[in-house]
Amino acid sequence: MAGGSSQPGRSVTSKILAILSAFETSRRALNLTEISKAADLPLSTTHRLVGELVDEGILSRTGNGGIQLGLRLWAIAQNTGRQLRDTARPFVQDLFSLTGETSQLAIRDGNMALYIDRVYGTKRIARASRVGGRLPLHATAVGKAILAFSEDWVMDAYLEQHLEPLTPHTRSNPVQLRNELSRARHNGYAITREEVRLGTCSIAVPVYHTGRLGCSIGLVIPTSHAANMERHLPVLYGISKRIEAATAHIPLETLLGIISGPDMNVPGREN
Amino acid sequence: MAGGSSQPGRSVTSKILAILSAFETSRRALNLTEISKAADLPLSTTHRLVGELVDEGILSRTGNGGIQLGLRLWAIAQNTGRQLRDTARPFVQDLFSLTGETSQLAIRDGNMALYIDRVYGTKRIARASRVGGRLPLHATAVGKAILAFSEDWVMDAYLEQHLEPLTPHTRSNPVQLRNELSRARHNGYAITREEVRLGTCSIAVPVYHTGRLGCSIGLVIPTSHAANMERHLPVLYGISKRIEAATAHIPLETLLGIISGPDMNVPGREN
DNA sequence: ATTAGCCTTCCACTGGATGGAAGCGTTAGC
DNA sequence: GCTAACGCTTCCATCCAGTGGAAGGCTAAT
């Protein structure tokens, strides 16, 4: 039929999000047809919605017919979790200055580690993570630190899921991972060795907030000089304490922008 | 009438943007009624749309009934202008390390300077700008640098507008400003002295991209030791050249995420 | 007990959203 | 130079998703 019916159960909101999600993965500009496919929407609908979004500044057109995310969206989104980023950034910079290694700050978003900030030098290194990017909690040092120092139910819930391996070294055995996390909790830090990508290792420590885990900070180090990563622990602990002190006065929710990851936010479980 | 009519001429898209825009200014969480007022929408409509946006992860609820921007939106938006930020950041950090002063990178977004990145130390300073924030081009050093080193029509168009003063020192006289910009172009850098807020001065230089202005970098310095800001020029020029070299291979559009600010993008004018 | 503020639910109505189809401009193939 | 392929834009009859006033519920303050 011409017009009318649409896909029942799809609100305009969800269609708009579907369009935005098309840009969640791809870094380059997309054309209308690609967006249409990615969002699973008819071309004409995509055309109209994209047109509106461009007018609003949410999307923008490049010269050669490409479409990409607009600056307005970026500017609005900068308000998210601003308190944590603005407060913690100088300390993450300090961490980088003192160690010379790529420094990261991550929080838990559902069952992924979400990278909030990242400080690195000019030398080109292979990057697996990026600000705004996510990696599985069990594969990264910051993720392991989050798991190891969260309340027990977080780790328990996480270990019931399939542990996708990213490299041959990724821990995919729940029992093995649980042991490692217990050791991490006992030692006070977590490490990974080529578990995200070959050639890089990482070490991370938790950052507390009002007695509970708030986020974690860590270093990414090329395997070539990752023999004694623990040498960086004093600095990591020092920076962690500094961030803890600097953020102590901010309510946790304001800090993170969320209460807890949706996937693992089992209401009533924390009692 | 019950239901139906709605406000003619308002698409769902525009309503969603109106809701998001409510967060463009305020830094704290808002409640439903506040959003409803800010977006100029009926409470029930706001309720439904906000509910959908929360389900999608675009917004998120805080514990006490507040609503704020969600992490998913932030994560998606991080892809905007990523190339420029990712590439330039180490250099902006360098700028901070070498000068010890708050370092900024800005581009032109319409007739505002949009702050793309910002590196600063732990000491609390009064902040007028923030990443994702905008300030008038004529009041800031990065803005003046952008005006002074853009094509002529940009400056001409800008000077026809009202020049809103932010402090008693802000240049609000077009003739005076034009002279100052000419001098800046001749000298190769721009400065402001307490023109954004009392107590801070700034100095900035342009960063070129394929022969045209791409963005600008600058320092914000407390008036107390801003006597000889020009001492930082060698570093500023050095970093500018480095950024220019590092971004040379990236197409300008990919870099900025936009062709040019909508307000001043007069088609055909550049011929 | 009353008021005020805020959130949530309900539902009859209708206009904005819809998407297939056709048109158009550009590029690619032969 | 003709045809085909591709991608973007416009059109419009159809109709259901979106709408918002009203009513109800909950909590906190008076």
Coordinates of C-alpha atoms (C1' of nucleotides) in Angstrom, one line a residue:
Chain A
M1 CA 0.0 0.0 0.0
A2 CA 1.1 3.5 -0.6
G3 CA 1.9 5.3 2.6
G4 CA 0.3 4.8 5.9
S5 CA 1.2 1.5 7.4
S6 CA 4.8 1.8 8.2
Q7 CA 6.5 -0.8 10.4
P8 CA 4.1 -1.2 13.3
G9 CA 5.7 -0.7 16.7
R10 CA 8.5 1.5 15.5
S11 CA 8.3 4.9 17.0
V12 CA 9.9 7.9 15.3
T13 CA 12.2 8.1 18.2
S14 CA 13.5 4.6 17.6
K15 CA 14.0 5.4 13.9
I16 CA 16.0 8.5 14.8
L17 CA 18.1 6.4 17.1
A18 CA 18.6 3.8 14.5
I19 CA 20.0 6.5 12.2
L20 CA 22.3 7.8 14.8
S21 CA 23.4 4.2 15.6
A22 CA 24.5 3.8 12.0
F23 CA 27.4 6.1 13.0
E24 CA 28.1 4.3 16.3
T25 CA 30.5 2.0 14.5
S26 CA 31.7 3.5 11.3
R27 CA 34.1 6.3 11.5
R28 CA 33.7 7.6 8.0
A29 CA 30.8 9.6 6.4
L30 CA 27.9 7.5 5.1
N31 CA 25.6 8.1 2.2
L32 CA 21.8 8.0 2.4
T33 CA 21.5 4.4 1.1
E34 CA 24.0 3.1 3.6
I35 CA 22.2 4.8 6.4
S36 CA 18.9 3.4 5.1
K37 CA 20.3 -0.1 5.2
A38 CA 22.0 0.2 8.5
A39 CA 18.9 1.6 10.1
D40 CA 16.6 -0.8 8.3
L41 CA 14.4 2.0 7.1
P42 CA 12.9 2.8 3.7
L43 CA 14.9 5.2 1.6
S44 CA 12.3 7.9 1.5
T45 CA 11.8 7.8 5.3
T46 CA 15.5 7.9 5.8
H47 CA 15.7 10.8 3.4
R48 CA 13.2 12.8 5.3
L49 CA 14.5 12.1 8.8
V50 CA 18.1 12.7 7.8
G51 CA 17.0 16.0 6.2
E52 CA 15.4 17.1 9.4
L53 CA 18.4 16.0 11.5
V54 CA 20.7 17.9 9.2
D55 CA 18.6 21.0 9.6
E56 CA 18.8 20.6 13.3
G57 CA 22.5 20.3 13.3
I58 CA 22.4 16.7 14.6
L59 CA 23.9 15.5 11.4
S60 CA 25.8 17.3 8.8
R61 CA 26.5 16.9 5.1
T62 CA 30.0 16.7 3.7
G63 CA 30.8 18.1 0.3
N64 CA 30.5 14.9 -1.7
G65 CA 27.1 13.7 -0.6
G66 CA 28.3 12.1 2.6
I67 CA 26.5 12.5 5.9
Q68 CA 28.1 12.4 9.3
L69 CA 27.4 13.4 12.9
G70 CA 27.0 17.1 13.4
L71 CA 28.9 19.3 15.8
R72 CA 25.8 20.3 17.6
L73 CA 25.2 16.8 18.8
W74 CA 28.7 16.5 19.9
A75 CA 28.5 19.8 21.8
I76 CA 25.3 18.8 23.5
A77 CA 26.7 15.4 24.4
Q78 CA 29.8 17.0 26.0
N79 CA 27.7 17.7 29.0
T80 CA 27.4 14.0 29.8
G81 CA 29.6 12.9 32.7
R82 CA 31.4 16.2 32.4
Q83 CA 32.1 16.5 36.1
L84 CA 34.1 13.3 36.1
R85 CA 36.0 14.0 32.9
D86 CA 36.7 17.6 33.8
T87 CA 37.8 16.7 37.3
A88 CA 39.8 13.6 36.4
R89 CA 41.5 14.8 33.3
P90 CA 44.4 16.7 34.8
F91 CA 45.2 13.6 36.9
V92 CA 45.1 11.3 33.9
Q93 CA 47.5 13.7 32.2
D94 CA 49.7 13.5 35.2
L95 CA 49.6 9.8 35.0
F96 CA 50.8 10.0 31.4
S97 CA 53.5 12.5 32.2
L98 CA 54.9 10.4 35.1
T99 CA 54.9 7.1 33.2
G100 CA 55.1 8.1 29.6
E101 CA 52.6 5.4 28.8
T102 CA 49.1 5.7 27.3
S103 CA 46.8 6.4 30.3
Q104 CA 43.1 5.6 30.5
L105 CA 40.1 6.1 32.6
A106 CA 37.1 3.8 32.3
I107 CA 33.8 3.1 34.0
R108 CA 31.4 0.2 33.7
D109 CA 28.6 0.6 31.3
G110 CA 26.5 -2.5 31.4
N111 CA 29.0 -5.3 30.9
M112 CA 31.5 -3.3 29.0
A113 CA 34.3 -1.0 30.0
L114 CA 33.5 2.4 28.6
Y115 CA 36.6 4.6 28.0
I116 CA 35.9 8.1 29.4
D117 CA 39.3 9.6 28.9
R118 CA 42.6 8.7 27.4
V119 CA 46.0 10.5 27.3
Y120 CA 48.7 9.5 25.0
G121 CA 51.8 10.7 23.2
T122 CA 52.5 11.5 19.6
K123 CA 54.1 8.2 18.7
R124 CA 51.8 6.0 16.8
I125 CA 50.7 3.0 18.7
A126 CA 48.1 0.4 17.8
R127 CA 44.9 1.6 19.4
A128 CA 42.2 -0.9 20.5
S129 CA 40.4 1.5 22.7
R130 CA 39.3 5.1 22.2
V131 CA 37.4 7.7 24.1
G132 CA 33.7 6.7 23.9
G133 CA 34.6 3.2 22.9
R134 CA 33.8 0.0 24.8
L135 CA 35.6 -3.2 25.4
P136 CA 34.6 -6.3 27.3
L137 CA 35.3 -6.1 31.0
H138 CA 37.2 -9.4 31.1
A139 CA 39.7 -8.6 28.4
T140 CA 41.0 -5.3 29.7
A141 CA 42.9 -4.3 32.8
V142 CA 40.6 -1.4 33.6
G143 CA 37.7 -3.8 33.1
K144 CA 39.2 -6.5 35.4
A145 CA 39.9 -3.8 37.9
I146 CA 36.2 -2.8 37.7
L147 CA 35.0 -6.4 38.1
A148 CA 37.5 -7.2 40.9
F149 CA 36.6 -4.2 43.1
S150 CA 32.9 -3.9 42.5
E151 CA 30.3 -5.5 44.8
D152 CA 30.3 -9.3 44.5
W153 CA 27.0 -9.5 42.6
V154 CA 28.5 -7.6 39.7
M155 CA 31.3 -10.2 39.2
D156 CA 28.9 -13.1 39.8
A157 CA 26.5 -11.8 37.2
Y158 CA 29.3 -11.2 34.7
L159 CA 30.9 -14.6 35.0
E160 CA 27.6 -16.2 34.1
Q161 CA 27.9 -14.7 30.6
H162 CA 29.9 -16.0 27.7
L163 CA 33.4 -14.7 27.8
E164 CA 34.2 -13.7 24.2
P165 CA 37.9 -14.1 23.5
L166 CA 39.6 -11.3 21.6
T167 CA 43.0 -12.9 21.3
P168 CA 44.3 -16.4 22.1
H169 CA 45.3 -15.0 25.5
T170 CA 41.9 -13.6 26.5
R171 CA 40.6 -15.4 29.6
S172 CA 37.5 -17.2 28.4
N173 CA 37.2 -19.7 31.2
P174 CA 34.9 -18.4 34.1
V175 CA 36.7 -20.4 36.8
Q176 CA 40.1 -19.2 35.7
L177 CA 38.8 -15.6 35.4
R178 CA 37.3 -15.7 38.9
N179 CA 40.5 -16.9 40.4
E180 CA 42.4 -14.1 38.6
L181 CA 39.9 -11.5 39.8
S182 CA 40.2 -12.8 43.3
R183 CA 44.0 -12.4 43.1
A184 CA 43.6 -9.0 41.6
R185 CA 41.3 -8.0 44.5
H186 CA 43.9 -9.3 46.9
N187 CA 46.8 -7.6 45.2
G188 CA 45.0 -4.3 44.6
Y189 CA 45.5 -4.2 40.9
A190 CA 44.7 -6.0 37.6
I191 CA 46.8 -6.7 34.6
T192 CA 46.3 -8.1 31.1
R193 CA 49.0 -9.5 28.8
E194 CA 48.0 -9.4 25.1
E195 CA 44.4 -10.2 26.0
V196 CA 42.9 -7.3 23.9
R197 CA 45.3 -7.3 21.1
L198 CA 48.7 -8.9 20.5
G199 CA 51.5 -6.6 21.3
T200 CA 50.1 -4.7 24.1
C201 CA 49.7 -5.3 27.8
S202 CA 47.9 -3.2 30.5
I203 CA 47.8 -2.6 34.2
A204 CA 45.0 -0.9 36.1
V205 CA 43.9 0.0 39.6
P206 CA 40.5 0.9 41.0
V207 CA 39.4 4.5 41.9
Y208 CA 37.0 4.6 44.8
H209 CA 34.2 7.0 45.4
T210 CA 32.5 7.1 48.9
G211 CA 33.8 3.7 49.7
R212 CA 32.5 2.0 46.5
L213 CA 34.2 1.5 43.2
G214 CA 33.7 4.6 41.0
C215 CA 35.9 4.0 37.9
S216 CA 39.4 2.6 37.2
I217 CA 42.6 4.0 35.7
G218 CA 45.2 2.1 33.8
L219 CA 48.2 2.1 31.5
V220 CA 48.6 0.4 28.1
I221 CA 52.1 -0.7 27.5
P222 CA 53.7 -2.4 24.5
T223 CA 54.7 -5.9 25.3
S224 CA 58.3 -5.1 24.4
H225 CA 58.8 -3.2 27.6
A226 CA 56.0 -4.6 29.8
A227 CA 58.3 -6.9 31.7
N228 CA 57.8 -5.2 35.0
M229 CA 54.6 -3.3 34.7
E230 CA 54.3 -3.3 38.4
R231 CA 56.9 -0.6 38.6
H232 CA 54.2 1.9 37.7
L233 CA 51.9 0.8 40.7
P234 CA 53.1 3.6 43.1
V235 CA 52.1 6.2 40.5
L236 CA 48.9 4.5 39.7
Y237 CA 47.9 4.3 43.4
G238 CA 48.9 7.9 43.9
I239 CA 46.8 9.2 41.0
S240 CA 43.9 7.0 42.1
K241 CA 43.9 8.6 45.5
R242 CA 44.1 12.0 44.0
I243 CA 41.1 11.4 41.8
E244 CA 39.3 9.9 44.7
A245 CA 39.9 13.1 46.8
A246 CA 39.1 15.4 43.9
T247 CA 35.7 13.7 43.2
A248 CA 34.7 13.0 46.7
H249 CA 32.4 15.9 46.9
I250 CA 30.5 15.0 43.8
P251 CA 27.5 12.7 44.0
L252 CA 28.2 9.4 42.2
E253 CA 25.2 9.8 39.9
T254 CA 26.3 13.2 38.7
L255 CA 29.7 11.8 38.2
L256 CA 28.8 8.9 36.0
G257 CA 25.6 10.0 34.4
I258 CA 24.1 6.7 35.2
I259 CA 23.2 4.7 38.2
S260 CA 24.6 1.4 36.9
G261 CA 24.7 -0.5 33.6
P262 CA 21.3 -1.5 32.4
D263 CA 22.2 -5.1 31.7
M264 CA 23.3 -5.9 35.1
N265 CA 21.3 -3.5 37.2
V266 CA 19.2 -6.0 39.0
P267 CA 16.9 -4.0 41.2
G268 CA 16.9 -5.0 44.8
R269 CA 20.0 -7.2 44.3
E270 CA 22.2 -4.9 46.2
N271 CA 20.4 -5.4 49.6
Chain B
M1 CA -9.9 19.1 21.8
A2 CA -8.6 15.9 23.2
G3 CA -5.5 14.7 21.5
G4 CA -5.0 15.0 17.8
S5 CA -4.1 18.5 16.7
S6 CA -0.8 19.0 18.4
Q7 CA 1.3 22.0 17.6
P8 CA 1.2 22.3 13.8
G9 CA 4.5 22.4 12.1
R10 CA 6.4 20.6 14.8
S11 CA 7.8 17.3 13.8
V12 CA 8.7 14.7 16.2
T13 CA 12.3 15.2 15.3
S14 CA 12.2 18.8 16.3
K15 CA 10.5 17.9 19.6
I16 CA 13.3 15.4 20.4
L17 CA 15.9 18.0 19.6
A18 CA 14.0 20.5 21.8
I19 CA 14.3 18.0 24.7
L20 CA 18.0 17.4 24.1
S21 CA 18.5 21.2 23.8
A22 CA 17.2 21.6 27.3
F23 CA 20.5 20.0 28.4
E24 CA 22.6 22.1 26.1
T25 CA 22.9 24.8 28.7
S26 CA 22.2 23.3 32.1
R27 CA 24.8 21.1 33.7
R28 CA 22.6 19.5 36.3
A29 CA 19.9 16.9 35.9
L30 CA 16.5 18.2 35.1
N31 CA 13.1 16.9 36.1
L32 CA 10.3 16.2 33.7
T33 CA 8.5 19.5 34.4
E34 CA 11.6 21.5 33.7
I35 CA 12.3 19.7 30.5
S36 CA 8.6 20.2 29.5
K37 CA 9.0 23.9 30.0
A38 CA 12.4 24.2 28.4
A39 CA 11.3 22.3 25.3
D40 CA 7.9 24.0 25.3
L41 CA 6.0 20.8 25.1
P42 CA 3.0 19.4 27.0
L43 CA 3.9 17.4 30.0
S44 CA 2.3 14.2 28.8
T45 CA 4.2 14.5 25.4
T46 CA 7.4 15.2 27.2
H47 CA 6.7 12.2 29.5
R48 CA 6.3 9.8 26.6
L49 CA 9.3 11.1 24.6
V50 CA 11.6 11.2 27.5
G51 CA 10.5 7.7 28.4
E52 CA 11.5 6.5 24.9
L53 CA 14.8 8.3 25.0
V54 CA 15.6 6.8 28.3
D55 CA 14.8 3.3 27.0
E56 CA 17.1 4.0 24.1
G57 CA 20.0 5.2 26.3
I58 CA 19.9 8.7 24.9
L59 CA 18.8 10.0 28.3
S60 CA 19.2 8.4 31.7
R61 CA 17.4 8.7 35.0
T62 CA 19.2 9.6 38.2
G63 CA 18.1 8.1 41.4
N64 CA 16.0 11.0 42.6
G65 CA 13.7 11.5 39.6
G66 CA 16.3 13.6 37.7
I67 CA 16.9 13.1 34.1
Q68 CA 20.2 13.7 32.3
L69 CA 22.0 12.9 29.1
G70 CA 22.8 9.3 28.7
L71 CA 26.2 7.7 28.1
R72 CA 25.1 6.2 24.8
L73 CA 24.5 9.6 23.3
W74 CA 27.9 10.7 24.5
A75 CA 29.6 7.6 23.1
I76 CA 27.9 8.0 19.7
A77 CA 28.8 11.7 19.6
Q78 CA 32.5 10.9 20.3
N79 CA 32.8 10.0 16.6
T80 CA 32.3 13.6 15.6
G81 CA 35.5 15.3 14.5
R82 CA 37.4 12.4 16.1
Q83 CA 40.2 12.6 13.6
L84 CA 41.1 16.2 14.5
R85 CA 40.8 15.6 18.2
D86 CA 42.6 12.3 18.3
T87 CA 45.4 13.7 16.1
A88 CA 45.7 17.1 17.7
R89 CA 45.4 16.1 21.4
P90 CA 49.0 15.0 22.0
F91 CA 50.2 18.3 20.6
V92 CA 47.8 20.3 22.8
Q93 CA 49.1 18.4 25.7
D94 CA 52.6 19.3 24.6
L95 CA 51.6 22.9 24.5
F96 CA 50.4 22.6 28.0
S97 CA 53.5 20.8 29.2
L98 CA 55.8 23.4 27.6
T99 CA 54.0 26.5 28.8
G100 CA 52.2 25.3 32.0
E101 CA 49.2 27.3 30.8
T102 CA 45.7 26.2 30.0
S103 CA 45.8 25.2 26.3
Q104 CA 42.9 25.2 23.9
L105 CA 42.1 24.2 20.4
A106 CA 39.0 25.7 18.7
I107 CA 37.4 25.8 15.3
R108 CA 34.8 28.1 13.9
D109 CA 31.2 26.9 14.2
G110 CA 29.0 29.6 12.5
N111 CA 29.9 32.8 14.2
M112 CA 31.2 31.2 17.4
A113 CA 34.5 29.7 18.5
L114 CA 33.8 26.0 19.4
Y115 CA 36.2 24.5 21.8
I116 CA 37.3 21.2 20.5
D117 CA 39.9 20.3 23.1
R118 CA 41.4 21.8 26.3
V119 CA 44.3 20.8 28.5
Y120 CA 44.8 22.3 31.9
G121 CA 46.4 21.6 35.2
T122 CA 44.9 20.7 38.5
K123 CA 44.9 24.1 40.0
R124 CA 41.4 25.7 40.0
I125 CA 41.1 28.5 37.6
A126 CA 38.0 30.4 36.6
R127 CA 36.8 28.7 33.4
A128 CA 34.9 30.6 30.8
S129 CA 35.3 28.0 28.1
R130 CA 34.9 24.2 28.1
V131 CA 35.2 21.5 25.6
G132 CA 32.0 21.6 23.5
G133 CA 31.3 25.1 24.6
R134 CA 31.1 28.2 22.4
L135 CA 32.2 31.7 22.8
P136 CA 31.9 34.7 20.4
L137 CA 34.7 34.9 17.9
H138 CA 35.5 38.5 18.6
A139 CA 36.0 38.1 22.4
T140 CA 38.5 35.3 22.4
A141 CA 42.1 35.0 21.2
V142 CA 41.4 31.7 19.4
G143 CA 38.3 33.4 17.8
K144 CA 40.3 36.4 16.7
A145 CA 42.9 34.2 15.3
I146 CA 40.2 32.4 13.3
L147 CA 38.7 35.7 12.0
A148 CA 42.1 37.2 11.2
F149 CA 43.4 34.3 9.2
S150 CA 40.2 33.1 7.4
E151 CA 39.3 34.3 4.0
D152 CA 38.2 37.9 3.9
W153 CA 34.5 37.3 3.4
V154 CA 34.4 35.5 6.8
M155 CA 35.7 38.6 8.6
D156 CA 33.6 41.0 6.5
A157 CA 30.4 39.0 7.3
Y158 CA 31.2 38.8 11.0
L159 CA 31.9 42.5 11.4
E160 CA 28.4 43.3 10.1
Q161 CA 26.9 41.7 13.1
H162 CA 26.4 43.2 16.5
L163 CA 29.5 42.6 18.7
E164 CA 28.2 41.6 22.1
P165 CA 30.5 42.8 24.8
L166 CA 31.3 40.2 27.6
T167 CA 33.4 42.5 29.7
P168 CA 34.1 46.3 29.6
H169 CA 37.3 45.3 27.6
T170 CA 35.5 43.4 24.9
R171 CA 35.9 45.0 21.4
S172 CA 32.5 46.0 20.4
N173 CA 33.4 48.6 17.8
P174 CA 33.6 47.0 14.3
V175 CA 36.2 49.5 13.0
Q176 CA 38.4 49.0 16.1
L177 CA 38.0 45.3 15.8
R178 CA 38.9 45.3 12.1
N179 CA 42.0 47.2 12.7
E180 CA 43.0 44.8 15.5
L181 CA 42.4 41.8 13.3
S182 CA 44.5 43.4 10.5
R183 CA 47.3 43.8 13.0
A184 CA 46.8 40.3 14.2
R185 CA 47.1 39.0 10.6
H186 CA 50.2 41.0 10.1
N187 CA 51.8 39.9 13.3
G188 CA 50.8 36.3 13.0
Y189 CA 49.0 36.0 16.3
A190 CA 46.0 37.3 18.3
I191 CA 45.6 38.3 21.9
T192 CA 42.8 39.3 24.3
R193 CA 43.2 41.0 27.6
E194 CA 40.2 40.4 29.9
E195 CA 37.8 40.5 27.0
V196 CA 36.0 37.3 27.9
R197 CA 36.2 37.6 31.7
L198 CA 38.1 39.8 34.1
G199 CA 41.3 38.2 35.3
T200 CA 42.3 36.2 32.3
C201 CA 44.1 37.0 29.1
S202 CA 44.8 34.8 26.1
I203 CA 47.0 34.5 23.1
A204 CA 46.4 32.3 20.0
V205 CA 47.9 31.4 16.6
P206 CA 46.2 29.9 13.5
V207 CA 46.7 26.3 12.4
Y208 CA 46.6 25.9 8.7
H209 CA 45.3 23.0 6.7
T210 CA 46.2 22.7 3.0
G211 CA 46.9 26.4 2.9
R212 CA 43.6 27.5 4.5
L213 CA 42.8 28.1 8.1
G214 CA 41.8 24.9 9.8
C215 CA 41.6 25.7 13.5
S216 CA 43.4 27.7 16.1
I217 CA 45.3 27.0 19.2
G218 CA 45.8 29.3 22.2
L219 CA 46.7 29.8 25.8
V220 CA 44.6 31.2 28.6
I221 CA 46.7 33.0 31.1
P222 CA 45.8 34.8 34.4
T223 CA 46.2 38.5 34.1
S224 CA 48.7 38.4 37.0
H225 CA 51.4 36.9 34.8
A226 CA 50.2 37.9 31.4
A227 CA 52.6 40.8 31.1
N228 CA 54.7 39.2 28.3
M229 CA 52.4 36.6 26.8
E230 CA 54.4 36.8 23.6
R231 CA 57.1 34.8 25.2
H232 CA 55.0 31.7 24.4
L233 CA 54.9 32.5 20.7
P234 CA 57.7 30.2 19.7
V235 CA 56.1 27.2 21.3
L236 CA 52.7 28.1 19.9
Y237 CA 54.1 28.4 16.4
G238 CA 56.0 25.2 16.8
I239 CA 52.9 23.3 18.0
S240 CA 50.8 24.8 15.2
K241 CA 53.3 23.6 12.6
R242 CA 53.3 20.1 14.2
I243 CA 49.5 19.9 14.1
E244 CA 49.5 21.2 10.5
A245 CA 51.9 18.4 9.5
A246 CA 50.0 15.7 11.4
T247 CA 46.7 16.6 9.9
A248 CA 47.8 17.4 6.4
H249 CA 46.8 14.0 5.1
I250 CA 43.2 14.2 6.4
P251 CA 40.6 15.9 4.3
L252 CA 39.3 19.1 5.9
E253 CA 35.7 17.9 6.0
T254 CA 36.6 14.7 7.8
L255 CA 38.6 16.8 10.1
L256 CA 36.0 19.2 11.2
G257 CA 32.8 17.3 10.6
I258 CA 31.3 20.3 8.8
I259 CA 32.1 22.3 5.8
S260 CA 31.6 25.7 7.4
G261 CA 29.3 27.3 9.9
P262 CA 25.8 27.5 8.7
D263 CA 25.2 31.1 9.6
M264 CA 28.1 32.4 7.5
N265 CA 28.2 29.7 4.8
V266 CA 27.2 31.9 1.9
P267 CA 27.1 29.6 -1.1
G268 CA 29.0 30.8 -4.1
R269 CA 30.7 33.5 -2.0
E270 CA 34.0 31.8 -2.0
N271 CA 34.5 32.2 -5.7
Chain C
dA1 C1' -6.4 17.5 56.8
dT2 C1' -5.2 20.4 53.0
dT3 C1' -2.4 22.1 49.5
dA4 C1' 1.1 22.0 46.1
dG5 C1' 4.2 19.8 43.0
dC6 C1' 5.3 16.3 40.2
dC7 C1' 4.8 12.1 37.8
dT8 C1' 1.9 8.7 35.4
dT9 C1' -1.9 6.8 32.9
dC10 C1' -5.8 7.0 29.8
dC11 C1' -8.0 7.5 25.4
dA12 C1' -10.7 9.6 21.4
dC13 C1' -9.1 12.1 17.7
dT14 C1' -6.5 13.5 13.7
dG15 C1' -2.7 15.5 11.2
dG16 C1' 2.0 14.4 10.6
dA17 C1' 4.5 10.6 9.3
dT18 C1' 4.7 7.1 6.0
dG19 C1' 6.9 4.5 2.1
dG20 C1' 6.0 2.8 -2.7
dA21 C1' 6.5 4.7 -7.0
dA22 C1' 8.1 7.8 -10.3
dG23 C1' 11.4 11.3 -11.7
dC24 C1' 16.0 13.1 -12.2
dG25 C1' 20.9 13.8 -12.4
dT26 C1' 25.3 11.5 -12.6
dT27 C1' 28.4 7.9 -13.4
dA28 C1' 29.8 3.4 -15.5
dG29 C1' 29.8 0.0 -19.1
dC30 C1' 29.7 -1.3 -23.8
Chain D
dG1 C1' 25.9 7.6 -27.9
dC2 C1' 23.0 4.6 -25.9
dT3 C1' 21.7 1.9 -21.9
dA4 C1' 22.0 0.5 -17.3
dA5 C1' 23.0 1.2 -12.6
dC6 C1' 23.1 4.0 -8.8
dG7 C1' 21.8 7.3 -5.6
dC8 C1' 19.1 11.2 -4.3
dT9 C1' 14.8 13.8 -4.3
dT10 C1' 9.8 14.6 -4.8
dC11 C1' 5.1 13.3 -4.6
dC12 C1' 0.8 12.0 -2.4
dA13 C1' -3.1 8.9 -0.9
dT14 C1' -3.4 6.5 3.2
dC15 C1' -3.9 5.8 8.2
dC16 C1' -1.9 4.8 12.5
dA17 C1' 1.4 6.7 15.7
dG18 C1' 1.5 10.6 18.1
dT19 C1' -1.0 13.8 20.6
dG20 C1' -2.3 16.4 24.9
dG21 C1' -6.2 17.5 28.0
dA22 C1' -7.9 15.5 31.9
dA23 C1' -8.0 12.6 35.7
dG24 C1' -5.6 10.0 39.2
dG25 C1' -1.8 8.8 42.4
dC26 C1' 2.0 9.7 45.2
dT27 C1' 4.9 12.3 48.3
dA28 C1' 6.3 16.3 50.9
dA29 C1' 5.4 20.5 52.8
dT30 C1' 2.1 23.5 55.4

